Short mmCIF file of C-alpha atoms in Angstrom, two decimals:
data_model
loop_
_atom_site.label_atom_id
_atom_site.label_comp_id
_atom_site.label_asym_id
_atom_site.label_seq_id
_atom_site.Cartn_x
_atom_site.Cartn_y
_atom_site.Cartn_z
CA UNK A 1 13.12 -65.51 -22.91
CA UNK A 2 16.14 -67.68 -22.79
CA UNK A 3 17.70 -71.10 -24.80
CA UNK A 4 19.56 -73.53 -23.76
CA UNK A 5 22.02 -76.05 -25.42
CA UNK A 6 21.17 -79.82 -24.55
CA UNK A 7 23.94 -82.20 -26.48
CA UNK A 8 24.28 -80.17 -29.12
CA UNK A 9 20.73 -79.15 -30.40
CA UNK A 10 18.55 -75.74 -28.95
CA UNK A 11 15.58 -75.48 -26.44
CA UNK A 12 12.90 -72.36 -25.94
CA UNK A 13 13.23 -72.35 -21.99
CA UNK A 14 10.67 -69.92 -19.97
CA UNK A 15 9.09 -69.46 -16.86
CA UNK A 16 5.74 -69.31 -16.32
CA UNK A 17 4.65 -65.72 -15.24
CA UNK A 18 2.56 -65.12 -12.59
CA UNK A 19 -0.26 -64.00 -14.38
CA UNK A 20 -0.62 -67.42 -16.08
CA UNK A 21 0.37 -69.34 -13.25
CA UNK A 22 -2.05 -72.23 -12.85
CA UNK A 23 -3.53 -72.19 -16.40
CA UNK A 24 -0.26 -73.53 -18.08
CA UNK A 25 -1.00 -77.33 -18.19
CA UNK A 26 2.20 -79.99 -19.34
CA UNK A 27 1.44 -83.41 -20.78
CA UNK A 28 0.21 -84.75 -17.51
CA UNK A 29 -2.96 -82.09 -17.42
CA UNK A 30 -1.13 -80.19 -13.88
CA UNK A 31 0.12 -77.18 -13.97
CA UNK A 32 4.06 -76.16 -14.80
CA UNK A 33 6.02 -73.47 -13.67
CA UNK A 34 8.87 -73.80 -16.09
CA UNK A 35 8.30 -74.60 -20.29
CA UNK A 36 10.75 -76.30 -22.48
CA UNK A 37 10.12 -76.27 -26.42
CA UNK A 38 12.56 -78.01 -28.90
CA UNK A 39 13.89 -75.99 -31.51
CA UNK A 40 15.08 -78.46 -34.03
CA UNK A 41 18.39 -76.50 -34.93
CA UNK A 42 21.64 -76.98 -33.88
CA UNK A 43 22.60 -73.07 -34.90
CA UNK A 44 22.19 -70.67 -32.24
CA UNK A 45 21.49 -67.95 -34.28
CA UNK A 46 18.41 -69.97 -35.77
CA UNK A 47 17.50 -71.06 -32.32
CA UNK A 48 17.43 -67.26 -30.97
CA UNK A 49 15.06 -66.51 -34.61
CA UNK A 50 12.83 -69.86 -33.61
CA UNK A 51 12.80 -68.99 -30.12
CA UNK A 52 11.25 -65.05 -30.69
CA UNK A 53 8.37 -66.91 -32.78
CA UNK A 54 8.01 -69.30 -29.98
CA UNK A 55 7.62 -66.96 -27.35
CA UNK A 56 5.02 -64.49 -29.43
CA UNK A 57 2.89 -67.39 -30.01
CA UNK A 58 3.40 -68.94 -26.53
CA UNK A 59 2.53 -65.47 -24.79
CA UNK A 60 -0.84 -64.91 -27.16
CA UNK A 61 -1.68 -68.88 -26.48
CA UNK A 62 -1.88 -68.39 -22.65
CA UNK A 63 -3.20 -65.35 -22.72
CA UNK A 64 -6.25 -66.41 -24.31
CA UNK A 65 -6.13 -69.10 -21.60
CA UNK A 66 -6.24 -66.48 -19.44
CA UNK A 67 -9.06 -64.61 -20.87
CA UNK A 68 -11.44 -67.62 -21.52
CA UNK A 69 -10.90 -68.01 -17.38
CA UNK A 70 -12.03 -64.30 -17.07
CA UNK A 71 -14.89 -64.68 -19.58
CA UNK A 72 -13.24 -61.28 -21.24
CA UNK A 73 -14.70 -61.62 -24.53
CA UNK A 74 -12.88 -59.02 -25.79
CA UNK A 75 -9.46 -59.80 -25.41
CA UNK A 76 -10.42 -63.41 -25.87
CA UNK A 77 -10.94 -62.81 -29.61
CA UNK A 78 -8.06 -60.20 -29.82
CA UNK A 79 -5.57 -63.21 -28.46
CA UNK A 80 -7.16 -65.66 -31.07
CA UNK A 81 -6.49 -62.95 -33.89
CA UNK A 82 -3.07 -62.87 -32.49
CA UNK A 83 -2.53 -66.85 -32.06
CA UNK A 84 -3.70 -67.17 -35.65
CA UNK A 85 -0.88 -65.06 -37.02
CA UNK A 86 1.45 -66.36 -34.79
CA UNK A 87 0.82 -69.87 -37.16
CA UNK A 88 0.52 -67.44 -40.30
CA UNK A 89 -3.25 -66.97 -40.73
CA UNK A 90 -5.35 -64.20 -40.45
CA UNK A 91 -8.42 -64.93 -38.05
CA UNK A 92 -11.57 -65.60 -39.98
CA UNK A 93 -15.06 -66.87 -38.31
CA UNK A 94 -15.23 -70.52 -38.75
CA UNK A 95 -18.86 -69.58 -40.59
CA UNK A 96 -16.69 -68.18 -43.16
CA UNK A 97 -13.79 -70.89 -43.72
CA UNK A 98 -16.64 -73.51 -43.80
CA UNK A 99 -18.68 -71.64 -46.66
CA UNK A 100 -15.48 -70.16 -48.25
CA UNK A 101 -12.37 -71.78 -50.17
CA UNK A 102 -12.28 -75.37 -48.83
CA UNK A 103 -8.31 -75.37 -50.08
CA UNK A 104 -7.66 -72.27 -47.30
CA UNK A 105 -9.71 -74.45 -44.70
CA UNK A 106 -7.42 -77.92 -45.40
CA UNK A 107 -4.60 -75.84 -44.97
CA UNK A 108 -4.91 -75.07 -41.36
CA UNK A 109 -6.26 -77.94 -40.51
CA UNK A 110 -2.79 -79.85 -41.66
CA UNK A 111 -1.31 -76.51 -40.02
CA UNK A 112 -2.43 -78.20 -36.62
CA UNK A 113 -1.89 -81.87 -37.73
CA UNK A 114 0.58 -83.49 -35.15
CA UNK A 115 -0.19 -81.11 -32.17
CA UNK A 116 0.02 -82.90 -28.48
CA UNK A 117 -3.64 -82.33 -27.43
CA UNK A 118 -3.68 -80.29 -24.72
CA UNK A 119 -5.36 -76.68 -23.39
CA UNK A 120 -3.09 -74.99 -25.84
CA UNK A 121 -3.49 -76.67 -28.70
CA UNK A 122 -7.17 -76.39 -28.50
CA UNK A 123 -6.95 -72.80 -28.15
CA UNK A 124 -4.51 -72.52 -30.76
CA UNK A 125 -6.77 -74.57 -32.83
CA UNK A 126 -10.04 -72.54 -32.21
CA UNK A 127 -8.00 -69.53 -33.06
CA UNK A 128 -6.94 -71.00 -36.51
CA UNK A 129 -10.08 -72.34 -37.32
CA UNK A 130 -12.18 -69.45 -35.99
CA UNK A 131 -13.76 -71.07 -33.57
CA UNK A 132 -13.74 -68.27 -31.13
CA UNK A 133 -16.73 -65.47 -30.95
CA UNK A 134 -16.02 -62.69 -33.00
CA UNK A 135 -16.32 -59.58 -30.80
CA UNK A 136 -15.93 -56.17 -31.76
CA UNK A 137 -15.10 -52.98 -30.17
CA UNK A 138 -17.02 -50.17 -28.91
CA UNK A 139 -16.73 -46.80 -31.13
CA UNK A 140 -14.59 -45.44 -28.44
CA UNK A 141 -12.70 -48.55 -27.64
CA UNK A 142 -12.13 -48.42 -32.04
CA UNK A 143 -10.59 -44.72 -31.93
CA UNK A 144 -8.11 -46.21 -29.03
CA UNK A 145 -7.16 -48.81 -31.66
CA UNK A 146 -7.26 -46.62 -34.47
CA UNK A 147 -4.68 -43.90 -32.64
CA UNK A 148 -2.17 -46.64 -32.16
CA UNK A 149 -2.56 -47.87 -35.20
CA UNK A 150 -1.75 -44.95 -36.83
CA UNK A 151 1.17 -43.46 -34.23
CA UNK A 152 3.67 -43.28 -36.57
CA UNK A 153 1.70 -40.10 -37.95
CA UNK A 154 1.90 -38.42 -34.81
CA UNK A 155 5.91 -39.10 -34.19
CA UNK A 156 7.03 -35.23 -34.58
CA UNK A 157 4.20 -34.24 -32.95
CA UNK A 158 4.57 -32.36 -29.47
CA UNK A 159 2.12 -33.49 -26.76
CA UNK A 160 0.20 -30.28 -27.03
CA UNK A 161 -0.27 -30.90 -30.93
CA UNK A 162 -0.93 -34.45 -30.34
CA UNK A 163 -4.00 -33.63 -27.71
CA UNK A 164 -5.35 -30.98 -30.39
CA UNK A 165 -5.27 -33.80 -33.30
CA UNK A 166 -6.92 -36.51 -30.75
CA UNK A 167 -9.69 -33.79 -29.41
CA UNK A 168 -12.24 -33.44 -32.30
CA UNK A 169 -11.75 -36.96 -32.66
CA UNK A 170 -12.81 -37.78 -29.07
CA UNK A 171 -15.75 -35.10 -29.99
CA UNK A 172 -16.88 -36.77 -33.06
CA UNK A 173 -17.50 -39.70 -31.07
CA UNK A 174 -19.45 -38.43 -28.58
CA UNK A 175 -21.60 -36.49 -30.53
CA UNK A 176 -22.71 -39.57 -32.68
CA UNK A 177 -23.34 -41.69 -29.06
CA UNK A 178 -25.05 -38.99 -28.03
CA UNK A 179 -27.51 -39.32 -31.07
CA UNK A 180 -27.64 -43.15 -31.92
CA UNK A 181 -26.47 -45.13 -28.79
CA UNK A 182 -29.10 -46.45 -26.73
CA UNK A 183 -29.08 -44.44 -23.38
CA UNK A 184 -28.38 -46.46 -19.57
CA UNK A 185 -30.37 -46.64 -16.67
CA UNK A 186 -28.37 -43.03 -15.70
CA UNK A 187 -29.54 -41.61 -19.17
CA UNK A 188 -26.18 -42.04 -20.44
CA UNK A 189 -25.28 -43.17 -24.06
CA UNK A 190 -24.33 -46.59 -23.93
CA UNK A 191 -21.10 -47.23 -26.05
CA UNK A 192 -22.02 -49.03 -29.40
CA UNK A 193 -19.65 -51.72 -31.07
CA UNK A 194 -18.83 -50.96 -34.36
CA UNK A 195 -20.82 -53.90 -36.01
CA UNK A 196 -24.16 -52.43 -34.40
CA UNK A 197 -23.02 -49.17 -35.86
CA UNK A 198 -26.35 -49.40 -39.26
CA UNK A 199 -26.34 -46.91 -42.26
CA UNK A 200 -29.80 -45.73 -40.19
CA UNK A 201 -27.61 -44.55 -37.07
CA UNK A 202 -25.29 -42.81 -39.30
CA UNK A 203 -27.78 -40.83 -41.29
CA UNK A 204 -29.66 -40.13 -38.12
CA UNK A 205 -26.56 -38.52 -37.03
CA UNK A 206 -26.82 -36.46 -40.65
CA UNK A 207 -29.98 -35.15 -39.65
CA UNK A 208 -29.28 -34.28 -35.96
CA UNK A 209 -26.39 -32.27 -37.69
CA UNK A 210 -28.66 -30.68 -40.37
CA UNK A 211 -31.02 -28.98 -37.91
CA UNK A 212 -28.15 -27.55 -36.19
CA UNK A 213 -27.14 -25.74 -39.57
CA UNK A 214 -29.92 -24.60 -40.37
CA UNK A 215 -30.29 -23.03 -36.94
CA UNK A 216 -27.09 -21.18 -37.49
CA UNK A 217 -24.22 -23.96 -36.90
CA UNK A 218 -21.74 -23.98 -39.66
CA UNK A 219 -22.08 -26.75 -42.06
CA UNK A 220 -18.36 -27.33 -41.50
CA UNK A 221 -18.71 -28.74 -37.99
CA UNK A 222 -20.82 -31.44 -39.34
CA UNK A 223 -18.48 -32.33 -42.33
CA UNK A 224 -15.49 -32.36 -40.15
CA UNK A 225 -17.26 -34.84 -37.42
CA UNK A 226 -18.58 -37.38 -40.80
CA UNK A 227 -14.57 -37.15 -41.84
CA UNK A 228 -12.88 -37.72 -38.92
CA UNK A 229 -16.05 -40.80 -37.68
CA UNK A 230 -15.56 -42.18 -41.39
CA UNK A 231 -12.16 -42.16 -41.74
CA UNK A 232 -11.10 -43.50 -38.21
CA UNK A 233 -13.71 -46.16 -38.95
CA UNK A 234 -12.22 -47.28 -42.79
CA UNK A 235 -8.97 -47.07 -41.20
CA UNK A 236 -9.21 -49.28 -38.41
CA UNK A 237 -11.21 -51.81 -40.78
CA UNK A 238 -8.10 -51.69 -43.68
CA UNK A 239 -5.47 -52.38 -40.67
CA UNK A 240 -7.69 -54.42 -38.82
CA UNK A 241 -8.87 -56.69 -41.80
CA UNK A 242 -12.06 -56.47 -40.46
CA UNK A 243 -14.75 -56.98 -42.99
CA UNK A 244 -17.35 -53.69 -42.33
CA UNK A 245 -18.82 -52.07 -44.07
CA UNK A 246 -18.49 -48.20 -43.49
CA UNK A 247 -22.02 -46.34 -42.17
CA UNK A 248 -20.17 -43.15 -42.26
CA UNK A 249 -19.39 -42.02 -45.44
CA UNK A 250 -21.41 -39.80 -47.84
CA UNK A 251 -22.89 -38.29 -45.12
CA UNK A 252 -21.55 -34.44 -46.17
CA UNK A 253 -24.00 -31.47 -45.83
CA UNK A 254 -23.84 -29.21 -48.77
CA UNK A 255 -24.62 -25.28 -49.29
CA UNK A 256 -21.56 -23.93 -46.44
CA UNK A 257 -20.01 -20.95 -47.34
CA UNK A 258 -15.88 -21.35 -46.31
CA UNK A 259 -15.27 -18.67 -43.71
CA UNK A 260 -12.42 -16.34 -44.39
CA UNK A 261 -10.36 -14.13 -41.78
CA UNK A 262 -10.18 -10.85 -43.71
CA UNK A 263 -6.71 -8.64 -43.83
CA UNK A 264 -6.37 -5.64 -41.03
CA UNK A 265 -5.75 -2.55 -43.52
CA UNK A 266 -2.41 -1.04 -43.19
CA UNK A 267 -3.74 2.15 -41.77
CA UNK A 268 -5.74 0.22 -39.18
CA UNK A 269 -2.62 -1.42 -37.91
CA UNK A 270 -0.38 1.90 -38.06
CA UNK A 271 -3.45 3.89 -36.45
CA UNK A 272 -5.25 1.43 -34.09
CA UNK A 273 -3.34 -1.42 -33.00
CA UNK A 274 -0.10 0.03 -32.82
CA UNK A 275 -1.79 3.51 -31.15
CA UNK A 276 -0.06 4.24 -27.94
CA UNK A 277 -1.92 2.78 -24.97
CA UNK A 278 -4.18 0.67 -27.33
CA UNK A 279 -2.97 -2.63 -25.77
CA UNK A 280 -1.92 -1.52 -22.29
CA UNK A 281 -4.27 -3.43 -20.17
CA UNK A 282 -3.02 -6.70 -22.19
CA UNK A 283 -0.22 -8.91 -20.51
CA UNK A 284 3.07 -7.94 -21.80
CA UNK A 285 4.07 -11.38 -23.42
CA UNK A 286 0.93 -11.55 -25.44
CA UNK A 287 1.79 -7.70 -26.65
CA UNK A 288 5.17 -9.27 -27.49
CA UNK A 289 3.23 -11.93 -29.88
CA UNK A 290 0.89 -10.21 -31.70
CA UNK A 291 3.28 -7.25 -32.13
CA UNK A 292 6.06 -10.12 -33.26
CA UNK A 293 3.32 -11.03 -36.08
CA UNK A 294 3.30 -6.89 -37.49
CA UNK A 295 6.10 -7.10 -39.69
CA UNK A 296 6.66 -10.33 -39.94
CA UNK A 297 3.45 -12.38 -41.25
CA UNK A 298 4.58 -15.29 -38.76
CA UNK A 299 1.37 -17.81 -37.43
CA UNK A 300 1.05 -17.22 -33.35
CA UNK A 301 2.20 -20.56 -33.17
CA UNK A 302 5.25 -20.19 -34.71
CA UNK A 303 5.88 -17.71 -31.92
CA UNK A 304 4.73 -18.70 -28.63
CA UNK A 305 6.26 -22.69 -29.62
CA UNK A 306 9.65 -21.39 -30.33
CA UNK A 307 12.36 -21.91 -27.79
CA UNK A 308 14.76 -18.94 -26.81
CA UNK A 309 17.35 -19.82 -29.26
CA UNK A 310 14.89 -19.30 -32.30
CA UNK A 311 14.80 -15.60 -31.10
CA UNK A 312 18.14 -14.50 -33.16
CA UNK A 313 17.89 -10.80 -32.55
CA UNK A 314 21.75 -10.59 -31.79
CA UNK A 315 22.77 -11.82 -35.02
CA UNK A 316 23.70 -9.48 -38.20
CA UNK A 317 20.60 -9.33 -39.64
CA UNK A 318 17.96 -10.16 -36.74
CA UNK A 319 15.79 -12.82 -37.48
CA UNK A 320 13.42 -15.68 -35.80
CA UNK A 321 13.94 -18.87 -37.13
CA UNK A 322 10.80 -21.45 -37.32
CA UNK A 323 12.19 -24.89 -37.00
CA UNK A 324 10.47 -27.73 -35.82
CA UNK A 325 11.86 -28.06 -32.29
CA UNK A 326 9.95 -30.94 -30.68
CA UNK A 327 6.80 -30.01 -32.82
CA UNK A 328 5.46 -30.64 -36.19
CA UNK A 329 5.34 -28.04 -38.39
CA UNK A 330 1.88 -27.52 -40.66
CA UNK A 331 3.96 -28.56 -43.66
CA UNK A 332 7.87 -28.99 -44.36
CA UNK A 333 8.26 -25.57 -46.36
CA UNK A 334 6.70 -23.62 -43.30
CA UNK A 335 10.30 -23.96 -41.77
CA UNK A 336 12.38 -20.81 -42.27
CA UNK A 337 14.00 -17.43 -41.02
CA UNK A 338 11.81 -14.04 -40.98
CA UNK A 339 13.90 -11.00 -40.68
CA UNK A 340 12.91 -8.63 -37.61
CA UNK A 341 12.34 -5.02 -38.00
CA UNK A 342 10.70 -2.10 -36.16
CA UNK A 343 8.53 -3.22 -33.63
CA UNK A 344 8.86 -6.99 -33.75
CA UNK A 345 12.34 -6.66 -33.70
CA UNK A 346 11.29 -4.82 -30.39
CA UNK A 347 9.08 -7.28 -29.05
CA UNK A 348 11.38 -10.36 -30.19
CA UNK A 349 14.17 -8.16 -27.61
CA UNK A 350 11.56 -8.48 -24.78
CA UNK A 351 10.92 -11.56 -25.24
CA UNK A 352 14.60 -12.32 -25.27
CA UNK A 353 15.22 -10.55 -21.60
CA UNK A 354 12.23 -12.23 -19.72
CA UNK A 355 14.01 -15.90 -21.28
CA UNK A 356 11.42 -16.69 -23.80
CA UNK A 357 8.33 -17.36 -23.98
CA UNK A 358 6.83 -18.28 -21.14
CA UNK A 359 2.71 -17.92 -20.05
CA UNK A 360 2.23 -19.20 -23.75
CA UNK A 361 4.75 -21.50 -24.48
CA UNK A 362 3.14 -24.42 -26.66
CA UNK A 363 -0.35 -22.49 -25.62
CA UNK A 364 -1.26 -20.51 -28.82
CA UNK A 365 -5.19 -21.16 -28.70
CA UNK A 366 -4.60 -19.49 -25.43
CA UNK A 367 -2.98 -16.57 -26.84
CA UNK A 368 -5.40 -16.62 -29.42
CA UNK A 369 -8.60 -16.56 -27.36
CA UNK A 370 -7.31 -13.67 -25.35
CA UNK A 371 -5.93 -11.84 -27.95
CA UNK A 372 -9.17 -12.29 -29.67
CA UNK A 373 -11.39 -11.32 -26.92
CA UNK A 374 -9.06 -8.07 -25.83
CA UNK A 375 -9.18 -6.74 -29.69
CA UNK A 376 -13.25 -7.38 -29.56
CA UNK A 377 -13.25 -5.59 -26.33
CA UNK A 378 -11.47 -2.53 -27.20
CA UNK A 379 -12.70 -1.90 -30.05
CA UNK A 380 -9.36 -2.71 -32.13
CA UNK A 381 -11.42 -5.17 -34.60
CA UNK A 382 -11.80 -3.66 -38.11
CA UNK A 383 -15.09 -5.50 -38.83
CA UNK A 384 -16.60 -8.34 -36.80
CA UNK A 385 -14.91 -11.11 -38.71
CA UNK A 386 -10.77 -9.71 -38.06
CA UNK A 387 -9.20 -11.82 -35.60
CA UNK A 388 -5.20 -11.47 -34.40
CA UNK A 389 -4.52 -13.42 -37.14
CA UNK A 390 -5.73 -10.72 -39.73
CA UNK A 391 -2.04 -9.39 -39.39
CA UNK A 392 -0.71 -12.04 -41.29
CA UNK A 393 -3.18 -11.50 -44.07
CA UNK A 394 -2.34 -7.80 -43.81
CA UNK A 395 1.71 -9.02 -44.10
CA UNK A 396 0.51 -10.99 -47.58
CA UNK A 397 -1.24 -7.96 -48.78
CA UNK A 398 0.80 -5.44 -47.60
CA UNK A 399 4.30 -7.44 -49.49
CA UNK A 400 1.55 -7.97 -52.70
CA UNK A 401 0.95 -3.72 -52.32
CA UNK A 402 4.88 -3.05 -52.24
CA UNK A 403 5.45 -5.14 -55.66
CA UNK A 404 7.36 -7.99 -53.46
CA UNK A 405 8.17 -10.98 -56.21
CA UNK A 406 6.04 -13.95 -55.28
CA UNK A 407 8.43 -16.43 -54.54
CA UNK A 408 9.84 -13.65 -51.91
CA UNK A 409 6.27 -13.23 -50.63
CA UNK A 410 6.06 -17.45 -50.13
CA UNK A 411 10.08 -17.70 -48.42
CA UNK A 412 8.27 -14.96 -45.48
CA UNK A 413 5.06 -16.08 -45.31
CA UNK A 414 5.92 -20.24 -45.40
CA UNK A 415 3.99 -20.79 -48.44
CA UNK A 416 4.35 -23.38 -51.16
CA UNK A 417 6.97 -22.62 -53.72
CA UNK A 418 8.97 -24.27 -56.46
CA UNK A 419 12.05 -22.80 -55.79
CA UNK A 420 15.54 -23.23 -55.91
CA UNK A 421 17.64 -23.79 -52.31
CA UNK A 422 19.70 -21.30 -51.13
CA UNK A 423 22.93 -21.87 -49.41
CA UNK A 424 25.28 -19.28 -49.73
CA UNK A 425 22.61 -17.02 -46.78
CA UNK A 426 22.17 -14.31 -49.14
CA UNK A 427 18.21 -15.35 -48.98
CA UNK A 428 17.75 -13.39 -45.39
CA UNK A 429 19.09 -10.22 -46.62
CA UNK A 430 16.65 -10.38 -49.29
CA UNK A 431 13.46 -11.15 -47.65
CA UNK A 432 14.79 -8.01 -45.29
CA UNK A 433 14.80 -5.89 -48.10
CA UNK A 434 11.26 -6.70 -49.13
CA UNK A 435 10.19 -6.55 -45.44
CA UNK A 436 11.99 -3.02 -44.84
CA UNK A 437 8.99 -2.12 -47.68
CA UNK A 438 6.09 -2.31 -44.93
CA UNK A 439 7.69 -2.28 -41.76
CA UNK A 440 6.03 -0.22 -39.07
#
């Protein structure tokens, strides 16, 4: 984008790029390579403000051009929405300005009064008036749209974390296709737009779910698939102004019991998992973890996602700090410094002299699923239902057991708390002290 001073009052100058090349008409009908707009002003710093609205409406105009050429439908309507607001209107179908408030209708028809007729003003003036075919998006083409729309959710989010929010998303999606979308010649579901999208699809979906439950899925599943499809969908609609109704919500399955990970006992830690040999055929860094999460209470993640420098077991009171580091933490008062002791003050040394983490660096449903499987294996489960991450439940009830004051137990464990901040460092010393109470 340029401007350009012509005695004394400011032109929008700009060449034509390639893409549009041919499809930008002037006044004789033939096509320019070069477009000059008066900017009425005479201050440059108004011209550069005039010429930034210029160009965003100039760029949406021709590419609608562009589109109608290609017959894309799709982006045809998206560069009308975005020529309308260019001129300060929100697309609406003509069907609607016509049958609506005829005051909102004069108004952008005087908004156009005085244009040079021409290729772009009548695209600029089907996009005003809503002259071009409204044409929605397919359900997966609406989750693209609805994960940029909300980005700024995602911005301390590492890439791992930001995959893991996107993927029961993605699965959501096409689990519903695979239900209500009409199936292709290659007995593929065919991708829906969101306006076909009926109340009937979406409790279809509710039953296809419901006969899973009652053949032993968890009722959960199906609840977290109707949340994520129904609030992507009144999402996109709110930031879209898009005027849909929503086919996906009240669709929740009652009668699920929440599943709980139990705590490991104390003596089953001391006696089992920490027995010698009892996790010698398991790779050395995910030892490191698990036996990092003994004394500590810390989530896996919090472990295998910290850099080296997080593993402080040089300082005066050894500790490993969970900071955010590139990642989002769970919640804002998750960030803190556990105290090492006995053996994860052990492990957290190991860890230290190979460099860090390393196999499971930002990989902790990896760790997890071994972990999980080696303890199942072995025989190093309590019950059925324990899981690696029954050691932080046993930290909880273990600090509970020793009499540990409850805003103590929340600074370890990363809970909630309305407390008062610390500054003078004194708070690691303490949480050591209530730590040295269950060490092993």
């Amino acid at each position: 984008m340029g401007i350009t001073n012509d005695r004394g009052r400011y032109y929008w100058v700009k060449r034509v790029p390639k893409r549009f090349q041919g499809i930008v008409l002037g006044a004789d009908g033939k096509p320019v390579s070069q477009v000059r707009v008066a900017l009425h002003t005479d201050s440059e710093t108004e011209a550069r403000r005039k010429a930034a609205q210029v160009e965003a409406q100039r760029m949406a105009e021709w590419a609608a051009l562009a589109a109608g050429d290609t017959a894309a439908a799709r982006v045809h309507y998206e560069a009308a929405c975005q020529i309308a607001a260019a001129h300060g209107f929100t697309y609406v179908p003509m069907g609607k300005l016509t049958g609506g408030d005829i005051d909102e209708l004069l108004s952008r028809v005087m908004a156009l009064a005085g244009r040079n007729p021409g290729p772009e003003s009548r695209e600029v003036a089907r996009a005003v008036l809503g002259a071009v075919p409204e044409v929605m998006p397919t359900l997966p083409e609406m989750l693209t749209e609805y994960c940029d729309l909300t980005a700024t959710r995602h911005i301390r989010k590492s890439e791992m974390q930001k995959r893991k929010w996107r993927l029961p998303r993605d699965r959501a999606v096409k689990h519903f296709l695979e239900v209500a979308a009409p199936k292709g010649k290659d007995g593929l579901p065919v991708p829906m737009r969101v306006d076909e999208i009926s109340r009937s699809d979406a409790l279809k979906f509710r039953d296809w779910w419901s006969v899973r439950v009652q053949k032993g899925m968890q009722a959960g599943s199906a609840n977290k698939d109707f949340g994520h499809l129904s609030e992507m969908f009144s999402t996109w609609t709110e930031l879209k102004r898009v005027d849909l109704a929503n086919p996906f919500t009240k669709l929740r399955l009652e009668g699920d019991t929440e599943k709980t990970v139990p705590a490991f006992s104390r003596n089953w830690v001391a006696n089992k998992i920490l027995e010698p040999g009892a996790l010698d055929d398991l790779n050395s860094e995910a030892v490191d973890v698990l036996l990092m999460m003994v004394n500590t209470g810390l989530r896996p993640s919090e472990i295998t996602d910290a850099p080296l420098y997080d593993f402080c077991t040089d300082a005066e009171i050894p500790f490993h700090r969970v900071a955010p580091n590139g990642r989002q933490l769970k919640v804002q008062h998750t960030r803190r410094d556990i105290p090492l002791l006995g053996v994860s003050l052990d492990a957290a040394k190991r860890i230290v002299a190979r460099g860090g983490i390393q196999k499971y660096h930002d990989k902790a449903g990896s760790w997890s699923n071994l972990v999980n499987k080696y303890l199942k294996n072995n025989g190093l489960k309590e019950t059925p239902d324990h899981t690696a991450y029954s050691l932080r439940h046993y930290v909880e009830n273990a600090l509970l057991a020793a009499g540990v004051d409850d805003r103590v137990r929340a600074d370890i464990l990363g809970h909630k708390y309305k407390r008062p901040s610390y500054s003078d460092g004194g708070y690691l010393a303490g949480r050591r002290e209530a730590l040295q109470k269950i060490a092993l």
